[in-house]
Backbone as numpy.savetxt, mean C-alpha at the origin, in Angstrom:
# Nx Ny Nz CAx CAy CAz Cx Cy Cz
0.56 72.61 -14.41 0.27 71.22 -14.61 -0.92 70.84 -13.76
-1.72 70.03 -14.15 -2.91 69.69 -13.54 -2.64 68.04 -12.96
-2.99 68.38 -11.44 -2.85 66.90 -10.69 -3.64 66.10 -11.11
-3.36 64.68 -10.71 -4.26 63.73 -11.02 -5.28 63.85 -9.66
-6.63 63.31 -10.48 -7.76 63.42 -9.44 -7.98 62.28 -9.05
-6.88 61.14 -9.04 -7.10 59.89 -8.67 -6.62 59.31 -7.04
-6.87 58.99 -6.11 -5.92 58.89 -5.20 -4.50 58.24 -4.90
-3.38 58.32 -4.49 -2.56 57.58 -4.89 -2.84 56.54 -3.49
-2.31 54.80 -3.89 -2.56 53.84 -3.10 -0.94 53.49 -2.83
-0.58 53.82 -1.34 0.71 52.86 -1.38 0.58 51.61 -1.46
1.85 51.24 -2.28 2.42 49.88 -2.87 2.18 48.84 -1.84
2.48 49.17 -0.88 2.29 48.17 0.63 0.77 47.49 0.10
0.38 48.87 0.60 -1.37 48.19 1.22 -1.54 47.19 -0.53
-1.39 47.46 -1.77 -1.72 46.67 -2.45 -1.19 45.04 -2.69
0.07 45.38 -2.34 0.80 44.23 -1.98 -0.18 43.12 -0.80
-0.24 44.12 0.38 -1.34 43.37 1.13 -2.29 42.92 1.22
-3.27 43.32 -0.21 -4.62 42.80 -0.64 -4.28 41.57 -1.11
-3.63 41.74 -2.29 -3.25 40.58 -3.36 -2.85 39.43 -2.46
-2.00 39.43 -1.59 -1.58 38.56 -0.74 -2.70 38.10 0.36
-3.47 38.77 0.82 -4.90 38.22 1.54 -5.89 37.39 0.12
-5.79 38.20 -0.59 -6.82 37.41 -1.39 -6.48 36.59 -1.91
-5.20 36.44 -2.22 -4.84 34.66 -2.42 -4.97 33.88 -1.51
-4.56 34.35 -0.04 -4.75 33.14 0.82 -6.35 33.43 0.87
-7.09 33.99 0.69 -8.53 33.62 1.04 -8.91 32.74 -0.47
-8.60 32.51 -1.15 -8.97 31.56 -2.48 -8.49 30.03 -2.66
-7.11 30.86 -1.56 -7.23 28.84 -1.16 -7.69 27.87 -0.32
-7.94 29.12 0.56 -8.85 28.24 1.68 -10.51 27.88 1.46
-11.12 29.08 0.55 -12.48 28.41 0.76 -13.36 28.72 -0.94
-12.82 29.50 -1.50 -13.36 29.62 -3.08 -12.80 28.09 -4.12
-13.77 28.32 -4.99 -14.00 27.60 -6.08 -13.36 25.92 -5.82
-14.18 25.62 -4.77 -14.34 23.87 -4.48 -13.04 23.57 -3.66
-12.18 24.64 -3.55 -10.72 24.36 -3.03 -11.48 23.89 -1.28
-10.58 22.64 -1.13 -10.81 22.39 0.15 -9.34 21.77 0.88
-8.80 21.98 1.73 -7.45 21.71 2.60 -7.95 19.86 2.89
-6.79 19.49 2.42 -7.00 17.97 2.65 -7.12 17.43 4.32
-8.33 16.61 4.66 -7.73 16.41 5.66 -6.71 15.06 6.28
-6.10 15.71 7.09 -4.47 14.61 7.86 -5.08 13.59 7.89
-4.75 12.43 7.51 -4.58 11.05 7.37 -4.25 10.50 8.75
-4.60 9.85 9.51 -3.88 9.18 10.46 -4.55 7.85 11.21
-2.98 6.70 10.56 -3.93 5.50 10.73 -3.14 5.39 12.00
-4.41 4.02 12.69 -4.40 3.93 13.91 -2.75 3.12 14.19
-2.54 3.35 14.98 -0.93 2.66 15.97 -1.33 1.53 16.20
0.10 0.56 16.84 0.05 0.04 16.62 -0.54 -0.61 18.50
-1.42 -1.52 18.50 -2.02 -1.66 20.18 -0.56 -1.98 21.38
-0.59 -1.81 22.98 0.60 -2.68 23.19 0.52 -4.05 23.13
-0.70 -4.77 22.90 -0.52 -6.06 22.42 0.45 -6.16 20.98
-0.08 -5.90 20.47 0.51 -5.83 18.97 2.16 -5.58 18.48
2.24 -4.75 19.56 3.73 -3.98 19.84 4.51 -5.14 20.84
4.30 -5.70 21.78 4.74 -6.67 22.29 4.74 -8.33 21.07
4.10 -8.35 21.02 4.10 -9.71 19.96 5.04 -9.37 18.92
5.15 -7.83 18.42 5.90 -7.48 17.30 7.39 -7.98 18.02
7.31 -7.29 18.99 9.31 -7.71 20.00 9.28 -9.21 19.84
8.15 -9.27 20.09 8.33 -11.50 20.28 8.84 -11.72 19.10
7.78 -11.31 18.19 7.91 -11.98 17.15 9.14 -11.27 15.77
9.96 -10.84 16.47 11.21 -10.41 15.67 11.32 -10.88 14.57
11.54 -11.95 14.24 12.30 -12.83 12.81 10.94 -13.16 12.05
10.28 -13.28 12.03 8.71 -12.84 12.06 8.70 -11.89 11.27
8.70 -10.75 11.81 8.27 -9.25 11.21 9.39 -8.93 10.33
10.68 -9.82 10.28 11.88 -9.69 9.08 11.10 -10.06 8.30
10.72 -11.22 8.32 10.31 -12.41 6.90 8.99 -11.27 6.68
8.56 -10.90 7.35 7.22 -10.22 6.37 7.40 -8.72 6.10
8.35 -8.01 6.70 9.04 -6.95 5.54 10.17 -7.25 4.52
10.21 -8.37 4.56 11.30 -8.87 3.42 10.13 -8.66 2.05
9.39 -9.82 2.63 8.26 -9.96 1.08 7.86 -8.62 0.53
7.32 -7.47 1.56 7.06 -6.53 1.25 7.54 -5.72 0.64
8.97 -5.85 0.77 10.16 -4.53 -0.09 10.75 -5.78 -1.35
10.93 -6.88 -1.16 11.59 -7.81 -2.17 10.34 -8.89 -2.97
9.37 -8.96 -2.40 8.59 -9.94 -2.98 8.41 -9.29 -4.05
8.05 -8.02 -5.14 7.87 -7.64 -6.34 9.19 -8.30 -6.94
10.66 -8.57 -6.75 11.23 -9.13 -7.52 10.93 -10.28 -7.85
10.04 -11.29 -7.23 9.94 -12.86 -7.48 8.76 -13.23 -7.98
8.33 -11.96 -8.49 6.70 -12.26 -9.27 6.71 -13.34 -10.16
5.89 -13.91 -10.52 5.26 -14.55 -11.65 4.81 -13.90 -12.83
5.38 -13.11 -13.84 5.16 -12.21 -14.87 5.08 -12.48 -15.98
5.47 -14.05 -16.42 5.39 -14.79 -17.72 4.85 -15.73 -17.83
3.29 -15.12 -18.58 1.97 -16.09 -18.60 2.56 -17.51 -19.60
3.81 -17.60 -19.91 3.80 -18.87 -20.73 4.36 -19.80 -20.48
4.98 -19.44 -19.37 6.20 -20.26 -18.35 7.73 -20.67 -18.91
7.67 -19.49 -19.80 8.97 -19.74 -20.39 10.50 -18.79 -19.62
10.14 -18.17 -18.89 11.58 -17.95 -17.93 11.66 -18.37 -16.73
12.44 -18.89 -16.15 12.93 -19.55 -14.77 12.36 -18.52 -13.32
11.77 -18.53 -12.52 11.38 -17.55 -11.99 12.55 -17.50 -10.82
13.18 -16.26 -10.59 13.92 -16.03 -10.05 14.07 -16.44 -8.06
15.11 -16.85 -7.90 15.29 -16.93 -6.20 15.67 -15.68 -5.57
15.23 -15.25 -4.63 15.32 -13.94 -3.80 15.81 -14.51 -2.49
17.31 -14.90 -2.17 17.67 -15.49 -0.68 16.27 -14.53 0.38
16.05 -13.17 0.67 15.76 -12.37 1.29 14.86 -12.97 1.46
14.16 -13.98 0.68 12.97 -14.77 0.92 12.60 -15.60 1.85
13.95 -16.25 1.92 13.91 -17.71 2.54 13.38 -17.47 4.16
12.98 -18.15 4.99 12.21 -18.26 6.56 13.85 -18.39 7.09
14.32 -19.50 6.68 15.77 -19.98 7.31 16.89 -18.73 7.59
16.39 -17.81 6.44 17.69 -16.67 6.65 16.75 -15.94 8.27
16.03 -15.66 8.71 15.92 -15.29 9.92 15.37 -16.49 10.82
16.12 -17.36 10.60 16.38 -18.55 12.24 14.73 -18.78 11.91
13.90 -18.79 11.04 12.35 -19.58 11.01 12.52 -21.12 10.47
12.08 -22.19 11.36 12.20 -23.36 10.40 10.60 -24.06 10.20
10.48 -24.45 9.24 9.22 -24.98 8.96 8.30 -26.15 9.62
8.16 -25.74 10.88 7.36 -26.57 11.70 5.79 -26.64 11.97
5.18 -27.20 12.99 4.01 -26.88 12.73 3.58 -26.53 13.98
4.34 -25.38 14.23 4.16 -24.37 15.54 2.98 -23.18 14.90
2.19 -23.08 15.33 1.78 -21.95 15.34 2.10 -20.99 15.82
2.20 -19.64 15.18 2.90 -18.17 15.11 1.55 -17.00 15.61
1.95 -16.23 16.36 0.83 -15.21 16.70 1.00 -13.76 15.24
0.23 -13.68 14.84 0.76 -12.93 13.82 -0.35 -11.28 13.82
-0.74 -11.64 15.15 -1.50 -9.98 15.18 -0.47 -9.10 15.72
-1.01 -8.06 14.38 0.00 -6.84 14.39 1.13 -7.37 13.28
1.16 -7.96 13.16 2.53 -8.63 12.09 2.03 -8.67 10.27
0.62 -9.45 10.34 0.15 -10.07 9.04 -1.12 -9.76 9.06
-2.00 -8.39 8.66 -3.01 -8.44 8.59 -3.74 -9.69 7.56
-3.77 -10.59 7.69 -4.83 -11.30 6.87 -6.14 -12.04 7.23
-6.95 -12.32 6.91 -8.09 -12.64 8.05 -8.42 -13.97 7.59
-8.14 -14.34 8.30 -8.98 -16.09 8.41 -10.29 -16.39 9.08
-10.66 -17.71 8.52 -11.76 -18.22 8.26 -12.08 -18.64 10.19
-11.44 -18.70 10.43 -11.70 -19.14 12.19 -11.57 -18.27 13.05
-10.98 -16.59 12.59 -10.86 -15.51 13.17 -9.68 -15.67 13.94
-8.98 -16.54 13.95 -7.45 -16.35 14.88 -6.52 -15.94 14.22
-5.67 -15.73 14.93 -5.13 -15.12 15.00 -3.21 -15.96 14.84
-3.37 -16.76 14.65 -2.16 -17.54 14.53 -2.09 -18.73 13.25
-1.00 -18.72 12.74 -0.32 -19.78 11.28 0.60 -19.97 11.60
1.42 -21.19 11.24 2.50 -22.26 10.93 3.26 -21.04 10.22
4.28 -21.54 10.05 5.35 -20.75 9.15 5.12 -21.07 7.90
4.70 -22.50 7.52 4.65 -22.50 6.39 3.13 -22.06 5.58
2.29 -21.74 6.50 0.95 -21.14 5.88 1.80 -19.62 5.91
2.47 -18.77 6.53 2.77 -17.69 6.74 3.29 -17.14 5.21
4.38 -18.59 5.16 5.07 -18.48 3.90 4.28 -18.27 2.46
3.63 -19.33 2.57 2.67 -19.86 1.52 2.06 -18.70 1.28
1.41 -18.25 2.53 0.43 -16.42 2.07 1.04 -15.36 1.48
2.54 -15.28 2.11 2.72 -14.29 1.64 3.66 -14.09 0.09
3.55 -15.72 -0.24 4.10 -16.04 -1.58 3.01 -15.39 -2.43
1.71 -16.02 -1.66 0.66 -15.40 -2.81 0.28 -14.59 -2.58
0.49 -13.53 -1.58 -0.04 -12.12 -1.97 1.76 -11.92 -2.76
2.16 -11.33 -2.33 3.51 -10.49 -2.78 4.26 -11.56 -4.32
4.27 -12.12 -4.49 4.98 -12.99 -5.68 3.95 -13.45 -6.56
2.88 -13.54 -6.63 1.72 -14.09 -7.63 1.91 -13.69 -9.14
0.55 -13.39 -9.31 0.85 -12.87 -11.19 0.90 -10.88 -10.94
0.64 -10.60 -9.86 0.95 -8.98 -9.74 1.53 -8.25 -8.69
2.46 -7.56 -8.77 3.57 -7.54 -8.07 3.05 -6.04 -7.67
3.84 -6.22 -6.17 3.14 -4.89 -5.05 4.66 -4.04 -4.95
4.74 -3.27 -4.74 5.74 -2.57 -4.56 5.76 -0.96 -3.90
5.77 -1.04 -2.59 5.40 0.32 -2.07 6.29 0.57 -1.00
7.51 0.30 -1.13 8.30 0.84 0.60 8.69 1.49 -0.05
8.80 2.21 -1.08 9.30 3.39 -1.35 8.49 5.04 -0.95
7.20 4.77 -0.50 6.64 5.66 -0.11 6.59 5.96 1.31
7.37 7.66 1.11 7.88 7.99 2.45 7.31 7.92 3.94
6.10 8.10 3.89 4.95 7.93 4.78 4.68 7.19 5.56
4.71 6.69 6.66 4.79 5.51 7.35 3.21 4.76 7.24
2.54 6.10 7.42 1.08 5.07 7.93 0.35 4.71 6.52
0.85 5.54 5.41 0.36 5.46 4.09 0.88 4.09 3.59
2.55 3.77 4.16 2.76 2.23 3.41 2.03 1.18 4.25
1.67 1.25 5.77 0.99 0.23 6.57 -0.42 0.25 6.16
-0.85 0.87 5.62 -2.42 1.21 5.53 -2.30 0.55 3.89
-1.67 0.98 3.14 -1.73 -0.50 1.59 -1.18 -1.98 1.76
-0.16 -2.39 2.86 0.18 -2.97 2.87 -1.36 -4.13 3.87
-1.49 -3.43 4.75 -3.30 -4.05 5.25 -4.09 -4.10 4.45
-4.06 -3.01 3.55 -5.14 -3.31 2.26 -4.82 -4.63 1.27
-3.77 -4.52 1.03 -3.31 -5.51 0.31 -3.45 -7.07 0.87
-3.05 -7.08 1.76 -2.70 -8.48 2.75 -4.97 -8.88 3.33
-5.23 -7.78 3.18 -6.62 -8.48 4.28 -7.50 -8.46 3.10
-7.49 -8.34 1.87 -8.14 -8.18 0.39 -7.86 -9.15 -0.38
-6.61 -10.04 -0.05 -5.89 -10.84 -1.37 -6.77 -11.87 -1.29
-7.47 -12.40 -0.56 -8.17 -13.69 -0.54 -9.58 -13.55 -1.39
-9.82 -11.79 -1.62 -11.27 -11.71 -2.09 -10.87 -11.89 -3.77
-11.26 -12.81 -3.99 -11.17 -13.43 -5.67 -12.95 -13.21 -6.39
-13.35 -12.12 -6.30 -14.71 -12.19 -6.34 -15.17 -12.14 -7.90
-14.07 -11.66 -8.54 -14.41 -11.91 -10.40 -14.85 -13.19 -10.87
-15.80 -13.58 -11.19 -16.50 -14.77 -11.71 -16.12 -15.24 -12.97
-16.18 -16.30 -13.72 -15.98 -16.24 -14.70 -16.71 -15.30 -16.06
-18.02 -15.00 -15.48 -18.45 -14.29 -16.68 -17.73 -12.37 -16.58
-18.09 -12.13 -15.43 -17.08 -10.96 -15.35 -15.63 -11.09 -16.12
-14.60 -12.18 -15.99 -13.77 -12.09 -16.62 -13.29 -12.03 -18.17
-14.82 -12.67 -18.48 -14.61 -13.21 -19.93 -15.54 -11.47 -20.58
-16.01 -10.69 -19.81 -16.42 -9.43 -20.14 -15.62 -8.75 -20.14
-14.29 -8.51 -19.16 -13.47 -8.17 -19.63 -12.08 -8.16 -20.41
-12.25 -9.04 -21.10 -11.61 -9.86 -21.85 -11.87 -9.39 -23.43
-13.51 -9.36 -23.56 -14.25 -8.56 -24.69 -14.03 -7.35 -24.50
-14.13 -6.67 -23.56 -14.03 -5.47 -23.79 -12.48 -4.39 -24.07
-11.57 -5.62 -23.60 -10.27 -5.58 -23.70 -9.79 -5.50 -25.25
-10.53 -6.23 -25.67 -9.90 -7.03 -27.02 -10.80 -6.37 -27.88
-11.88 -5.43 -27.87 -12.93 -4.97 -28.50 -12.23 -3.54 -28.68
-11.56 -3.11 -27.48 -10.40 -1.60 -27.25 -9.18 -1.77 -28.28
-8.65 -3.26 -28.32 -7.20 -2.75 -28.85 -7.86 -3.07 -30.66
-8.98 -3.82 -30.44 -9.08 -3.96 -32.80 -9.53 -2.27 -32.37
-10.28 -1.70 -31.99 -10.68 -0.47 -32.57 -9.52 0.70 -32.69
-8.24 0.32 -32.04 -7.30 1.34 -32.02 -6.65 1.82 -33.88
């Protein structure tokens, strides 16, 4: 019988290529790039102290955040009753509607026009009726991530005031809306 003139390769060492050369294809071939870690900033000890102060405070504004998508405004014709969410109310955490001003850094990213840093309960309220309950409803404590839900929830809250669509922008997309569904 005539040997083969080929060399034989143990199974190992091939095993061990295949397995290097995958990890070398994910690290740096064909555009693959390792995401990099996310990490939003903490919270200051100012911020962290006012948060202790401001206890019943930081209820009422993770209330809106996990429950305000139930109390949206979703029926452009005003034909259903818009629902009560107790979880809402200031009163269920001992807040009554005075005209104390509230320190709300670290609590309420939203930015005002005078740069301070403090609102009434009932501007508190009022804001966060209209970010979280308006005509579009936010809904993100379901994402496991801590700094990923604080980092939309700042996006959300320090953005809601920018209303920058004009009327002709709107009425463009309006055409172009309505120009999409005849052509379907």
């Amino acid at each position: 019988m005539a040997q083969s003139l080929r060399p034989t390769i143990p199974a190992s060492s091939v095993l061990a290529s295949m397995v290097s050369k995958r990890h070398y294809h994910e690290d740096v071939v064909y555009g693959y790039r390792v995401p990099k870690e996310f990490q939003y900033p903490d919270y200051t000890p100012e911020q962290l102290a006012n948060r202790q102060k401001q206890a019943a405070l930081v209820c009422l504004v993770n209330a809106y955040r996990s429950s305000g998508h139930r109390a949206t405004d979703l029926d452009p014709l005003g034909i259903q009753k818009k629902s009560t969410i107790p979880e809402l109310d200031p009163a269920r955490y001992g807040l009554e509607m005075t005209s104390d001003k509230l320190n709300i850094d670290g609590i309420l990213e939203v930015p005002l026009a005078d740069g301070s840093k403090m609102l009434s309960i009932a501007e508190i309220n009022k804001t966060l009726e209209d970010i979280y309950c308006g005509h579009v409803a936010f809904e993100f404590e379901h994402i496991p991530d801590t700094a990923e839900k604080r980092w939309f929830a700042d996006y959300v809250e320090a953005t809601s005031k920018d209303n920058s669509l004009g009327k002709s922008k709107k009425r463009r997309f309006y055409e172009l809306l309505a120009r999409s569904e005849a052509s379907i």
